[in-house]
Amino acid sequence: MTEQTETISASECLIRMYDEQHEIEDYQKGVPRWCSGCGDNSILTAVQRLCRDEGLLPEKTVFVSGIGCSSRLPHYMNTYGFHGIHGRALPVAEGVKLARPDLTVFVNTGDGDCCSIGAAHWIHAIRYNMDMTMMLHDNQIYGLTKMQASPTSPLGLKSNTTPHGTYLEALNPLTVTLGVSNVSFVAQVVDWIPEVMYQVLSQAYHHKGFSFVRIIQRCTEWLPKLLDPWLHDRQRVLLLHHENGLEISPALAKSYTKMREHDPSNMNEAREIASAFDPIPVGILYRNDDVPCYEDLRHDSRLRTNSLIQKGLESEFDKFTIWADGNEPA
Amino acid sequence: MEKQLQHQIAFYLTGRIDKSTLEPVDGRLRPALLSRYADLDSLRYDFPLVLNRLGAPGRAVLSLSRMVDHAVAELGENVDHERVARHGYRIEHALRKALAGGAEDFAALWERTTAALEREDEALHDSAKRLWKAFQASGELVDAGAALPAKAVRHAWSAVQTAKAAAFRYRAERLLLKLKNILAAEEIGSTVGRTPERLQAGVGSSFAGAFDFDAMSRILVAAKPAVELSDERRRRIGNLIGVLERQKFYALETDGAEPYDFAFERCADALDAYRSRHAEAVELVKTLAVAELEAKGEYREAVHDMIFDGFGANGLDAGELAELPDYLVCVDGQTLDAAELARIVELLAAGLPVKILVRTDDVLEPAFVAEGHVTFGLRARQLVNTAIGLHDVFVFQAAASHLFKKKDALMRGLAYHGPALFSVFSGANAHTGQIPAYLVAAAAMESRVFPALVYDPSAGADWASRLDITDNPHPDDDWAVHSFSYEDENLQSQTETIAFTLADFMAMDERFFKNFAVVPKADWSASLIPVAEAFQIESKGLPEKVPAVLLVDDEFRLQRAILSSRAFFEVQRCRSMWHSLQELGGIHNSHAERLLAQERKARAAAAAVETPALPTAGAVEPAAPPDAPASAAAEAAHGDEPYIESERCSSCNECVQLNGEMFAYNENQQAYLKNPDAGTFRQLVEAAEGCQVSVIHPGKPRNPKEPGLEDLLKRAAAFN
Ligand SMILES: Cc1ncc(C[n+]2csc(CCOP(=O)(O)OP(=O)(O)O)c2C)c(N)n1
Ligand code: SF4
Ligand code: SF4
Ligand SMILES: [Mg+2]
């Protein structure tokens, strides 16, 4: 009977046995309004599968987003969601996590939402390293507002705001992220290899800390041909694999034969890989499990009782109080 | 044979002393190996202990000398370093002397001792202040003695219980807060919570005049329907709150009720208390589990009612019991009667969360039935053996002198989820004269009469991982061996290696003086052999050699004393008991040794026969070639049939929107060919063309009469 502690009690055992089994439908809500063929669809499918396979409780899961086609994702999840304001998905998500560390937090954002208007929040979110998974739906365009160049648009791309083509080299979200202190998880996937996307998102979810996943996503409406060369030539995708990273299934290894072994703890190599775009490196570039999370550093173990809250408020108010006789009563 | 040797052999055989050639042993003699500890107070060693009340359980038992060392080390390379260290050692020495085997409040004794020393040396004041600040400790200072085992174990137990209580309190208060918030939320959202009075109370007095609370109440009541808990849930939550607030296992901050006591002097009392509290214990553990579910909003009546109705019917398991305090029973091994002994075994066997300390003061107690036979702490030994046999009892045995060194194992036993037995030899008895209890305890372990052991069922499934006897000195050998240096009559330094055996231990005890006889120096000869070498003494015929121990007198003169065969017999018994403990602890295991001998014999025999060379790595069969590519196999398998590589589908909706009967999503939200006959070949081809990841393969048309097939077949070819 005393076959020590790690074993769970009989009642705990029963409770787990009767835990609800979830189906993918339990996480679906509404019909996505994305254009058909849009890469956002496959991202949605991957996260719904992840939620089901991890048995996440819908009421304990939050998807936070900003504004854009990509940011519509929370609408299609039957969990809690917060469709925020442009560029501010991360601060909202950080607030949620700080107040409710028991919730599982996902962030969905676009290249405009994150790398343009929200760039400042992005940098600090990496440094805070709060436990959440961020998906950057990078279609290299402002999709929702009908085709304006974004910071990740390739040099020379003609768009409504750059009729003569863009003048600047594209921003590389991977090298930016890898350059910020406290970075703890960086990965890249493409929307058209579902198996890899699922695996990477799963590892990102299990990583304790801020997991940054850049998803190269096709906007079939505005840039229907942009990624075709990579989509149709499997040699232009480089699979990163390692025992501490992605494990490649035999079936996948047959379709995608271009591979490179890469240890995610090697930052220098991660930066080198991140700098290249052709072939597109896909997999886990960097992982460090030892970076502390902000919510843990700032965790206050005191119970938020009414009296504690009242005491805190009083002491704050007291700072601005003008006492009748000029002195604070003893 | 010389007359002297005759008398020596006669003494060995009969115990009768011939006063003309032999002298009796008395209290002025001590084992030679103990001579260096003659003035124990002047030595630095890990006693006395501080039973510290500050900090985590890991700091519950501290050693004074270590504390001084740490405090001095913390000063670092400092101008005052040397002075503080010197004063530290001086205070330590004075404290040890003042305590003299007793116990006193650390702070009070420190105060008194340093005040006295300061009178001689003013600078000591500052050193004492710094040291005290670095200690961060408060509690009792205790020396080895009869009281030490109970004090130390009880203190360590209470440190573990305090930590448990803090964890419980946090958990219970968190649950209470959550449960009360659920009830409060219902009330706030109800019609009652939205009456004008309540709304006004929420705004406070300053702006009360600015609002029309009647109107506000009307609007709010109408605007949002009240959220109501089911009666069942409200009642359940109320009950949970009640149980948590009324429970008496731990003190809650807000609760005035005096919690139960868990420390007992007799097993019967502990057992009675356990039995009478059992129902409440079950209820509390159940309440915690249900409250966790309620607080998370995860209690589902359809499932959980059934689970919790039968809760605790099979008793509580170790993990559940571990949430509640452990019972502590401290008993005196010497006065244990048969009934109490039986009850201890009963408690241990039942797997109850009880920690039992059995203190032994005398391990050489004479046997009640046979003259000259010693019991070796019979009752404690019996308990230890039985407890180990029970399989899931944590067993700890140590001499009191060893308690500091073994404190981690002690804490582990106290934190163990299940019963634990602690057998401790205090070293304090009336038969060892002026020798301090610390030395007697240490000598008992050294001589193997009271070996150290830890049996930890949580460490693994087999003896090798569970039983640890490596804390005994020289655990691989029969005896602990030490080198001993002295000066001979020519003032030449001599060194001898001597084993400390039970005989040496007996020589410290007045009840056994009669078993020893001092041989005058003039009669020392090769016939006097060390006890450890005496096991081959001829037992059939007349012995020619006599075992002797090395003693020193109060003037530090070396003496040799022979022992009687009666005493030597006890030494042999002690050694065999140690051997069987060694075997259990994995040292000189007789089964293993026998196997090894057989194996060696077999190998030697095999080597004699010519054997063919072993196959080398190169001769190993090559691995089977990898399977043919899956997709090629799949293509072959599908032949002319249409199909979709579902794992590669990127869920873009394209095909399912084209024809939802023909294409559908599987349980992973990836497309598969639901029914190829639910549409035309044209649709299949168009879907293949529209599929961005090209995972739709249209195959050959199923209806040969479909119009435009020629063109469609051409287009399909790119995807097959
Ligand atoms: C403060 C603010 N500025 C501008 C806009 C207009 N706006 C809406 S979406 C968007 C860009 C979205 O691009 P991206 O984040 O890449 O999302 P996508 O639609 O490509 O997924 C902009 C500029 C806005 N909604 N709010
Ligand atoms: S506009 Fe582009 S990104 Fe937006 S839904 Fe359509 S295809 Fe997707
Ligand atoms: S068109 Fe292709 S990618 Fe899209 S849902 Fe159908 S099979 Fe999947
Ligand atoms: Mg975009």
Coordinates of C-alpha atoms in Angstrom, one line a residue, chain B residues 93-570:
Chain B
H93 CA 34.0 25.2 24.2
A94 CA 32.4 27.0 27.1
L95 CA 28.9 26.1 26.0
R96 CA 29.8 22.5 25.7
K97 CA 31.2 22.5 29.2
A98 CA 28.3 24.4 30.7
L99 CA 25.8 22.1 29.1
A100 CA 27.5 18.9 30.4
G101 CA 25.2 16.4 28.9
G102 CA 22.1 18.4 29.6
A103 CA 19.8 20.7 27.6
E104 CA 19.0 24.4 27.8
D105 CA 17.6 27.2 25.8
F106 CA 20.2 28.1 23.2
A107 CA 19.7 31.9 23.4
A108 CA 19.7 32.0 27.2
L109 CA 22.8 29.8 27.6
W110 CA 24.6 31.8 24.9
E111 CA 23.7 35.0 26.7
R112 CA 25.0 33.8 30.0
T113 CA 28.1 32.2 28.7
T114 CA 29.2 35.1 26.5
A115 CA 28.5 37.5 29.4
A116 CA 30.9 35.6 31.6
L117 CA 33.6 35.4 28.9
E118 CA 33.2 39.1 28.1
R119 CA 34.4 39.9 31.6
E120 CA 37.8 38.6 30.7
D121 CA 37.9 39.7 27.1
E122 CA 35.9 42.8 26.0
A123 CA 36.4 42.2 22.3
L124 CA 34.4 39.0 22.6
H125 CA 31.2 41.0 22.8
D126 CA 31.4 42.0 19.2
S127 CA 32.4 38.5 18.0
A128 CA 29.5 37.0 19.9
K129 CA 27.1 39.5 18.4
R130 CA 28.2 38.7 14.9
L131 CA 28.2 35.0 15.3
W132 CA 24.7 35.1 16.8
K133 CA 23.4 37.1 13.9
A134 CA 24.8 34.6 11.5
F135 CA 23.3 31.6 13.2
Q136 CA 19.7 32.4 12.4
A137 CA 18.6 29.8 14.8
S138 CA 16.4 29.6 17.9
G139 CA 15.6 26.7 20.1
E140 CA 17.1 24.2 22.5
L141 CA 20.8 23.3 22.8
V142 CA 21.0 19.6 23.6
D143 CA 23.9 17.4 24.4
A144 CA 24.0 13.6 24.1
G145 CA 22.1 11.9 27.0
A146 CA 19.1 10.0 27.9
A147 CA 16.8 12.8 26.8
L148 CA 18.4 13.5 23.4
P149 CA 16.7 10.9 21.2
A150 CA 13.2 11.8 22.2
K151 CA 13.9 15.6 22.1
A152 CA 15.6 15.4 18.7
V153 CA 13.1 13.1 17.0
R154 CA 10.1 14.9 18.5
H155 CA 11.5 18.2 17.4
A156 CA 12.3 17.0 13.8
W157 CA 8.8 15.4 13.7
S158 CA 7.2 18.7 14.7
A159 CA 9.2 20.6 12.1
V160 CA 7.8 18.2 9.4
Q161 CA 4.3 18.7 10.8
T162 CA 4.7 22.4 10.9
A163 CA 5.6 22.4 7.2
K164 CA 2.7 20.1 6.5
A165 CA 0.3 22.3 8.5
A166 CA 1.5 25.4 6.5
A167 CA 0.8 23.6 3.2
F168 CA -2.6 22.5 4.4
R169 CA -3.5 25.9 5.7
Y170 CA -2.7 27.5 2.4
R171 CA -4.7 24.9 0.6
A172 CA -7.7 25.0 2.9
E173 CA -7.8 28.8 2.9
R174 CA -7.5 29.0 -0.8
L175 CA -10.4 26.5 -1.2
L176 CA -12.5 28.3 1.4
L177 CA -11.9 31.6 -0.5
K178 CA -12.9 30.1 -3.8
L179 CA -15.9 28.3 -2.4
K180 CA -17.2 31.4 -0.6
N181 CA -16.6 33.4 -3.7
I182 CA -18.8 31.0 -5.7
L183 CA -21.6 31.6 -3.2
A184 CA -21.0 35.3 -3.1
A185 CA -21.0 35.6 -6.9
E186 CA -24.4 34.0 -7.0
E187 CA -25.7 36.4 -4.5
I188 CA -24.2 39.5 -6.1
G189 CA -25.8 38.5 -9.4
S190 CA -29.2 37.7 -7.9
T191 CA -32.1 39.9 -7.5
V192 CA -31.2 40.4 -3.8
G193 CA -27.7 41.5 -4.8
R194 CA -29.2 44.1 -7.1
T195 CA -31.6 45.8 -4.7
P196 CA -31.3 49.6 -4.5
E197 CA -29.8 49.3 -1.0
R198 CA -27.1 46.9 -2.1
L199 CA -26.2 48.9 -5.1
Q200 CA -25.9 52.0 -3.0
A201 CA -23.7 50.2 -0.5
G202 CA -21.4 49.3 -3.4
V203 CA -21.0 52.9 -4.4
G204 CA -20.3 54.3 -1.0
S205 CA -21.5 57.5 0.6
S206 CA -19.6 60.2 -1.3
F207 CA -21.6 59.9 -4.5
A208 CA -24.7 58.3 -3.2
G209 CA -26.7 61.4 -4.1
A210 CA -25.6 61.3 -7.7
F211 CA -27.4 58.1 -8.6
D212 CA -31.0 56.9 -8.7
F213 CA -30.5 53.5 -7.2
D214 CA -34.1 52.5 -7.7
A215 CA -33.9 53.0 -11.4
M216 CA -30.5 51.4 -11.5
S217 CA -31.8 48.4 -9.7
R218 CA -34.8 48.1 -12.1
I219 CA -32.6 48.2 -15.1
L220 CA -30.0 45.8 -13.8
V221 CA -32.6 43.3 -12.6
A222 CA -34.3 43.3 -16.0
A223 CA -31.1 43.5 -18.1
K224 CA -29.4 40.3 -17.0
P225 CA -31.0 37.2 -15.7
A226 CA -29.6 36.0 -12.4
V227 CA -27.2 33.1 -12.5
E228 CA -28.4 30.5 -10.1
L229 CA -26.6 27.6 -8.6
S230 CA -28.6 24.4 -8.3
D231 CA -29.8 23.7 -4.8
E232 CA -27.7 20.6 -4.8
R233 CA -24.5 22.5 -5.6
R234 CA -25.2 25.3 -3.1
R235 CA -25.8 22.7 -0.4
R236 CA -22.7 20.8 -1.3
I237 CA -20.5 23.9 -1.3
G238 CA -22.0 24.9 2.1
N239 CA -21.1 21.5 3.5
L240 CA -17.5 21.7 2.2
I241 CA -17.1 25.0 3.8
G242 CA -18.4 23.6 7.1
V243 CA -16.1 20.7 7.1
L244 CA -13.0 22.8 6.3
E245 CA -13.9 25.3 9.0
R246 CA -14.7 22.7 11.7
Q247 CA -11.8 20.2 11.1
K248 CA -9.5 19.8 14.0
F249 CA -6.5 18.2 12.3
Y250 CA -4.7 21.5 11.7
A251 CA -5.1 24.9 13.1
L252 CA -6.4 27.5 10.6
E253 CA -5.6 31.1 11.0
T254 CA -9.2 32.2 11.5
D255 CA -10.4 29.2 13.5
G256 CA -10.4 29.2 17.3
A257 CA -10.8 25.5 17.7
E258 CA -7.9 23.8 19.4
P259 CA -6.4 21.2 17.0
Y260 CA -5.9 17.6 18.0
D261 CA -2.6 16.5 19.6
F262 CA -0.7 13.8 17.7
A263 CA 2.2 13.0 20.0
F264 CA 1.8 10.1 22.5
E265 CA 3.7 8.2 25.1
R266 CA 1.9 5.0 24.6
C267 CA 0.8 3.2 21.5
A268 CA -2.6 2.3 22.9
D269 CA -3.4 6.0 23.2
A270 CA -2.2 6.7 19.7
L271 CA -4.3 3.9 18.4
D272 CA -7.4 5.0 20.3
A273 CA -7.0 8.6 19.0
Y274 CA -6.5 7.3 15.4
R275 CA -9.6 5.1 15.6
S276 CA -11.8 7.8 17.1
R277 CA -10.7 10.4 14.5
H278 CA -10.9 8.0 11.5
A279 CA -14.4 9.1 10.3
E280 CA -13.4 12.7 10.5
A281 CA -10.2 12.0 8.6
V282 CA -12.0 10.4 5.8
E283 CA -14.4 13.2 5.6
L284 CA -11.7 15.8 5.5
V285 CA -9.7 14.1 2.8
K286 CA -12.9 13.6 0.8
T287 CA -13.8 17.3 1.3
L288 CA -10.4 18.4 0.0
A289 CA -10.9 16.3 -3.2
V290 CA -14.4 17.5 -3.8
A291 CA -13.6 21.1 -3.0
E292 CA -10.8 21.1 -5.5
L293 CA -13.2 20.0 -8.2
E294 CA -15.9 22.5 -7.1
A295 CA -13.4 25.3 -7.0
K296 CA -12.4 24.6 -10.6
G297 CA -16.0 24.2 -11.6
E298 CA -15.4 20.6 -12.6
Y299 CA -17.7 18.7 -10.3
R300 CA -20.0 16.7 -12.4
E301 CA -22.7 15.1 -10.3
A302 CA -23.4 12.3 -12.8
V303 CA -19.9 11.0 -12.4
H304 CA -18.5 12.4 -9.1
D305 CA -21.4 11.7 -6.8
M306 CA -20.9 8.0 -7.4
I307 CA -17.1 8.2 -6.8
F308 CA -17.4 10.1 -3.6
D309 CA -20.3 8.2 -2.1
G310 CA -18.1 5.3 -1.6
F311 CA -15.1 7.3 -0.6
G312 CA -12.9 5.9 2.1
A313 CA -14.8 2.6 2.3
N314 CA -11.5 0.8 1.9
G315 CA -9.7 3.1 4.3
L316 CA -7.5 5.9 3.1
D317 CA -4.4 5.1 1.2
A318 CA -0.9 6.3 2.1
G319 CA -1.0 9.3 -0.2
E320 CA -4.3 10.4 1.3
L321 CA -3.2 9.8 4.8
A322 CA -0.1 11.9 4.1
E323 CA -2.3 14.9 3.8
L324 CA -3.0 14.6 7.5
P325 CA -0.6 14.9 10.5
D326 CA 1.5 11.9 11.4
Y327 CA 1.2 10.3 14.9
L328 CA 4.3 10.2 17.0
V329 CA 4.9 7.7 19.8
C330 CA 8.1 7.8 21.9
V331 CA 8.7 4.8 24.0
D332 CA 11.5 3.6 26.2
G333 CA 13.0 0.3 24.9
Q334 CA 14.0 -0.9 28.3
T335 CA 10.6 -0.8 29.9
L336 CA 8.5 -2.0 26.9
D337 CA 6.2 -4.8 28.0
A338 CA 4.9 -7.5 25.8
A339 CA 1.5 -5.9 25.2
E340 CA 3.1 -2.6 24.1
L341 CA 5.5 -4.4 21.9
A342 CA 2.7 -6.2 20.2
R343 CA 0.8 -3.0 19.8
I344 CA 3.7 -1.3 18.1
V345 CA 3.9 -4.1 15.6
E346 CA 0.2 -3.9 15.1
L347 CA 0.5 -0.1 14.4
L348 CA 3.3 -0.6 12.0
A349 CA 1.8 -3.5 10.2
A350 CA -1.5 -1.6 9.6
G351 CA 0.3 1.0 7.5
L352 CA -0.9 3.8 9.7
P353 CA 0.8 7.2 9.5
V354 CA 2.7 6.7 12.7
K355 CA 6.3 7.5 13.6
I356 CA 7.6 5.4 16.5
L357 CA 10.8 6.2 18.4
V358 CA 12.2 3.4 20.5
R359 CA 15.0 4.7 22.8
T360 CA 17.5 2.2 24.2
D361 CA 19.8 3.2 27.0
D362 CA 21.5 -0.1 27.7
V363 CA 22.5 -2.6 25.0
L364 CA 24.4 -4.9 27.4
E365 CA 21.5 -5.5 29.7
P366 CA 22.0 -9.0 31.1
A367 CA 19.6 -11.6 29.9
F368 CA 16.9 -12.5 32.3
V369 CA 17.1 -16.2 31.8
A370 CA 20.8 -17.0 31.4
E371 CA 23.7 -15.9 33.5
G372 CA 26.4 -14.0 31.6
H373 CA 24.2 -13.7 28.4
V374 CA 23.6 -10.1 27.2
T375 CA 20.6 -9.0 25.3
F376 CA 22.1 -6.6 22.8
G377 CA 19.1 -4.3 23.2
L378 CA 16.8 -7.2 22.6
R379 CA 13.4 -5.4 22.3
A380 CA 14.6 -2.6 20.0
R381 CA 16.4 -5.2 17.9
Q382 CA 13.3 -7.4 17.7
L383 CA 11.2 -4.4 16.6
V384 CA 13.7 -3.4 14.0
N385 CA 13.8 -6.9 12.5
T386 CA 10.1 -7.2 12.5
A387 CA 9.6 -3.8 11.0
I388 CA 12.0 -4.5 8.2
G389 CA 10.1 -7.8 7.6
L390 CA 6.8 -5.8 7.3
H391 CA 8.2 -4.6 4.0
D392 CA 6.7 -1.1 3.9
V393 CA 7.9 0.4 7.2
F394 CA 10.7 2.9 7.0
V395 CA 13.3 1.8 9.6
F396 CA 16.1 3.9 11.0
Q397 CA 18.6 2.8 13.5
A398 CA 21.5 4.9 14.9
A399 CA 23.4 5.7 18.0
A400 CA 22.6 9.1 19.4
S401 CA 26.1 10.3 18.6
H402 CA 25.2 9.7 15.0
L403 CA 22.0 11.6 14.9
F404 CA 23.4 14.7 13.3
K405 CA 25.2 12.8 10.6
K406 CA 22.1 10.8 9.9
K407 CA 19.7 13.8 10.1
D408 CA 18.8 13.6 6.4
A409 CA 17.7 10.0 6.7
L410 CA 15.9 10.9 9.9
M411 CA 14.0 13.7 8.1
R412 CA 13.3 11.3 5.2
G413 CA 11.8 8.8 7.6
L414 CA 9.6 11.5 9.2
A415 CA 8.4 12.7 5.8
Y416 CA 7.8 9.1 4.5
H417 CA 4.2 8.3 3.5
G418 CA 3.6 5.5 5.8
P419 CA 4.8 4.1 9.2
A420 CA 8.3 4.6 10.4
L421 CA 10.4 3.1 13.2
F422 CA 13.3 4.9 14.7
S423 CA 15.6 3.0 17.0
V424 CA 18.1 5.1 18.8
F425 CA 20.7 4.2 21.4
S426 CA 21.2 7.1 23.8
G427 CA 24.4 5.9 25.5
A428 CA 23.2 7.1 28.8
N429 CA 23.3 4.4 31.5
A430 CA 24.6 4.0 35.0
H431 CA 27.2 1.3 34.2
T432 CA 29.8 3.3 32.3
G433 CA 30.9 5.5 35.1
Q434 CA 32.3 8.9 34.0
I435 CA 32.4 8.2 30.3
P436 CA 30.1 10.7 28.5
A437 CA 26.9 9.3 26.9
Y438 CA 28.2 10.6 23.5
L439 CA 31.2 8.3 23.7
V440 CA 29.3 5.3 24.9
A441 CA 26.8 5.8 22.0
A442 CA 29.6 6.2 19.5
A443 CA 31.4 3.2 20.9
A444 CA 28.3 1.0 20.6
M445 CA 28.1 1.7 16.9
E446 CA 31.9 1.3 16.5
S447 CA 31.8 -2.1 18.1
R448 CA 28.9 -3.4 15.9
V449 CA 26.7 -3.9 18.9
F450 CA 24.3 -1.2 17.7
P451 CA 25.0 -0.7 14.0
A452 CA 23.6 2.1 12.0
L453 CA 21.0 1.2 9.3
V454 CA 18.3 2.7 7.2
Y455 CA 15.7 0.7 5.5
D456 CA 13.8 2.9 3.1
P457 CA 10.9 1.2 1.2
S458 CA 10.5 4.2 -1.1
A459 CA 14.1 3.8 -2.4
G460 CA 13.4 0.9 -4.6
A461 CA 12.0 -2.6 -4.7
D462 CA 15.0 -4.7 -3.7
W463 CA 17.3 -5.0 -0.7
A464 CA 20.1 -3.3 -2.5
S465 CA 18.3 -0.1 -2.9
R466 CA 16.3 -0.2 0.4
L467 CA 18.8 -1.2 3.0
D468 CA 21.8 1.0 3.7
I469 CA 24.4 0.1 6.3
T470 CA 27.3 2.1 4.8
D471 CA 27.3 4.6 7.6
N472 CA 28.9 2.1 9.9
P473 CA 32.7 2.5 10.1
H474 CA 34.4 0.1 7.7
P475 CA 31.2 -1.5 6.6
D476 CA 33.0 -4.2 4.5
D477 CA 35.0 -5.5 7.4
D478 CA 34.3 -7.5 10.6
W479 CA 35.4 -4.7 12.8
A480 CA 36.3 -1.0 12.5
V481 CA 40.1 -0.8 12.6
H482 CA 42.1 2.2 13.8
S483 CA 45.8 3.0 14.2
F484 CA 46.9 3.7 17.7
S485 CA 50.1 5.5 18.6
Y486 CA 51.9 5.5 22.0
E487 CA 55.4 5.9 23.4
D488 CA 57.1 2.9 24.9
E489 CA 59.3 2.9 28.0
N490 CA 62.3 4.2 25.8
L491 CA 60.1 7.1 24.7
Q492 CA 60.1 5.6 21.2
S493 CA 56.9 6.2 19.3
Q494 CA 55.0 3.0 18.4
T495 CA 52.0 2.5 16.3
E496 CA 49.6 -0.4 16.4
T497 CA 46.5 -1.2 14.4
I498 CA 43.7 -2.3 16.5
A499 CA 40.1 -3.2 15.9
F500 CA 37.4 -1.9 18.2
T501 CA 35.3 -4.9 19.1
L502 CA 32.5 -5.7 21.5
A503 CA 35.2 -6.7 24.0
D504 CA 36.4 -3.1 24.1
F505 CA 32.9 -1.9 24.5
M506 CA 32.3 -4.3 27.4
A507 CA 35.5 -3.2 29.1
M508 CA 33.8 0.2 29.5
D509 CA 30.9 -1.3 31.5
E510 CA 31.3 -2.1 35.2
R511 CA 29.1 -5.1 35.0
F512 CA 31.7 -6.8 32.8
F513 CA 34.8 -5.8 34.7
K514 CA 34.9 -9.3 36.2
N515 CA 35.3 -10.7 32.7
F516 CA 38.6 -9.0 32.3
A517 CA 41.9 -9.4 34.0
V518 CA 45.0 -7.1 33.6
V519 CA 48.2 -8.9 32.8
P520 CA 51.2 -7.2 34.3
K521 CA 53.6 -5.8 31.8
A522 CA 56.3 -8.2 32.7
D523 CA 54.1 -11.1 31.7
W524 CA 53.1 -9.8 28.2
S525 CA 53.9 -12.4 25.6
A526 CA 53.0 -13.6 22.2
S527 CA 50.3 -15.6 23.7
L528 CA 48.2 -12.5 24.2
I529 CA 46.5 -11.9 20.9
P530 CA 44.1 -9.2 19.8
V531 CA 40.4 -10.1 20.1
A532 CA 39.9 -9.7 16.3
E533 CA 42.5 -12.5 15.7
A534 CA 41.2 -14.8 18.4
F535 CA 38.5 -16.5 16.4
Q536 CA 40.7 -19.5 15.5
I537 CA 41.4 -20.3 19.2
E538 CA 41.4 -24.0 19.6
S539 CA 38.0 -24.9 21.0
K540 CA 38.5 -28.6 21.4
G541 CA 41.8 -29.0 23.2
L542 CA 43.6 -26.7 25.5
P543 CA 44.0 -23.2 24.1
E544 CA 47.5 -21.8 23.8
K545 CA 46.6 -18.2 23.3
V546 CA 44.4 -15.8 25.1
P547 CA 42.5 -12.8 23.6
A548 CA 43.3 -9.5 25.1
V549 CA 42.2 -5.9 24.8
L550 CA 44.4 -2.8 25.0
L551 CA 43.4 -0.4 27.8
V552 CA 44.9 2.8 29.3
D553 CA 44.7 3.8 32.9
D554 CA 44.1 7.2 34.3
E555 CA 47.7 8.1 33.9
F556 CA 47.7 7.1 30.3
R557 CA 49.7 4.0 30.8
L558 CA 49.1 1.2 28.4
Q559 CA 47.6 -2.0 29.9
R560 CA 46.6 -5.4 28.4
A561 CA 43.7 -7.2 29.8
I562 CA 42.6 -10.7 28.8
L563 CA 39.0 -11.6 28.7
S564 CA 37.1 -14.7 29.7
S565 CA 35.7 -17.1 27.2
R566 CA 32.2 -16.1 28.4
A567 CA 32.8 -12.5 27.2
F568 CA 34.5 -13.8 24.1
F569 CA 31.4 -15.8 23.2
E570 CA 29.4 -12.6 23.3

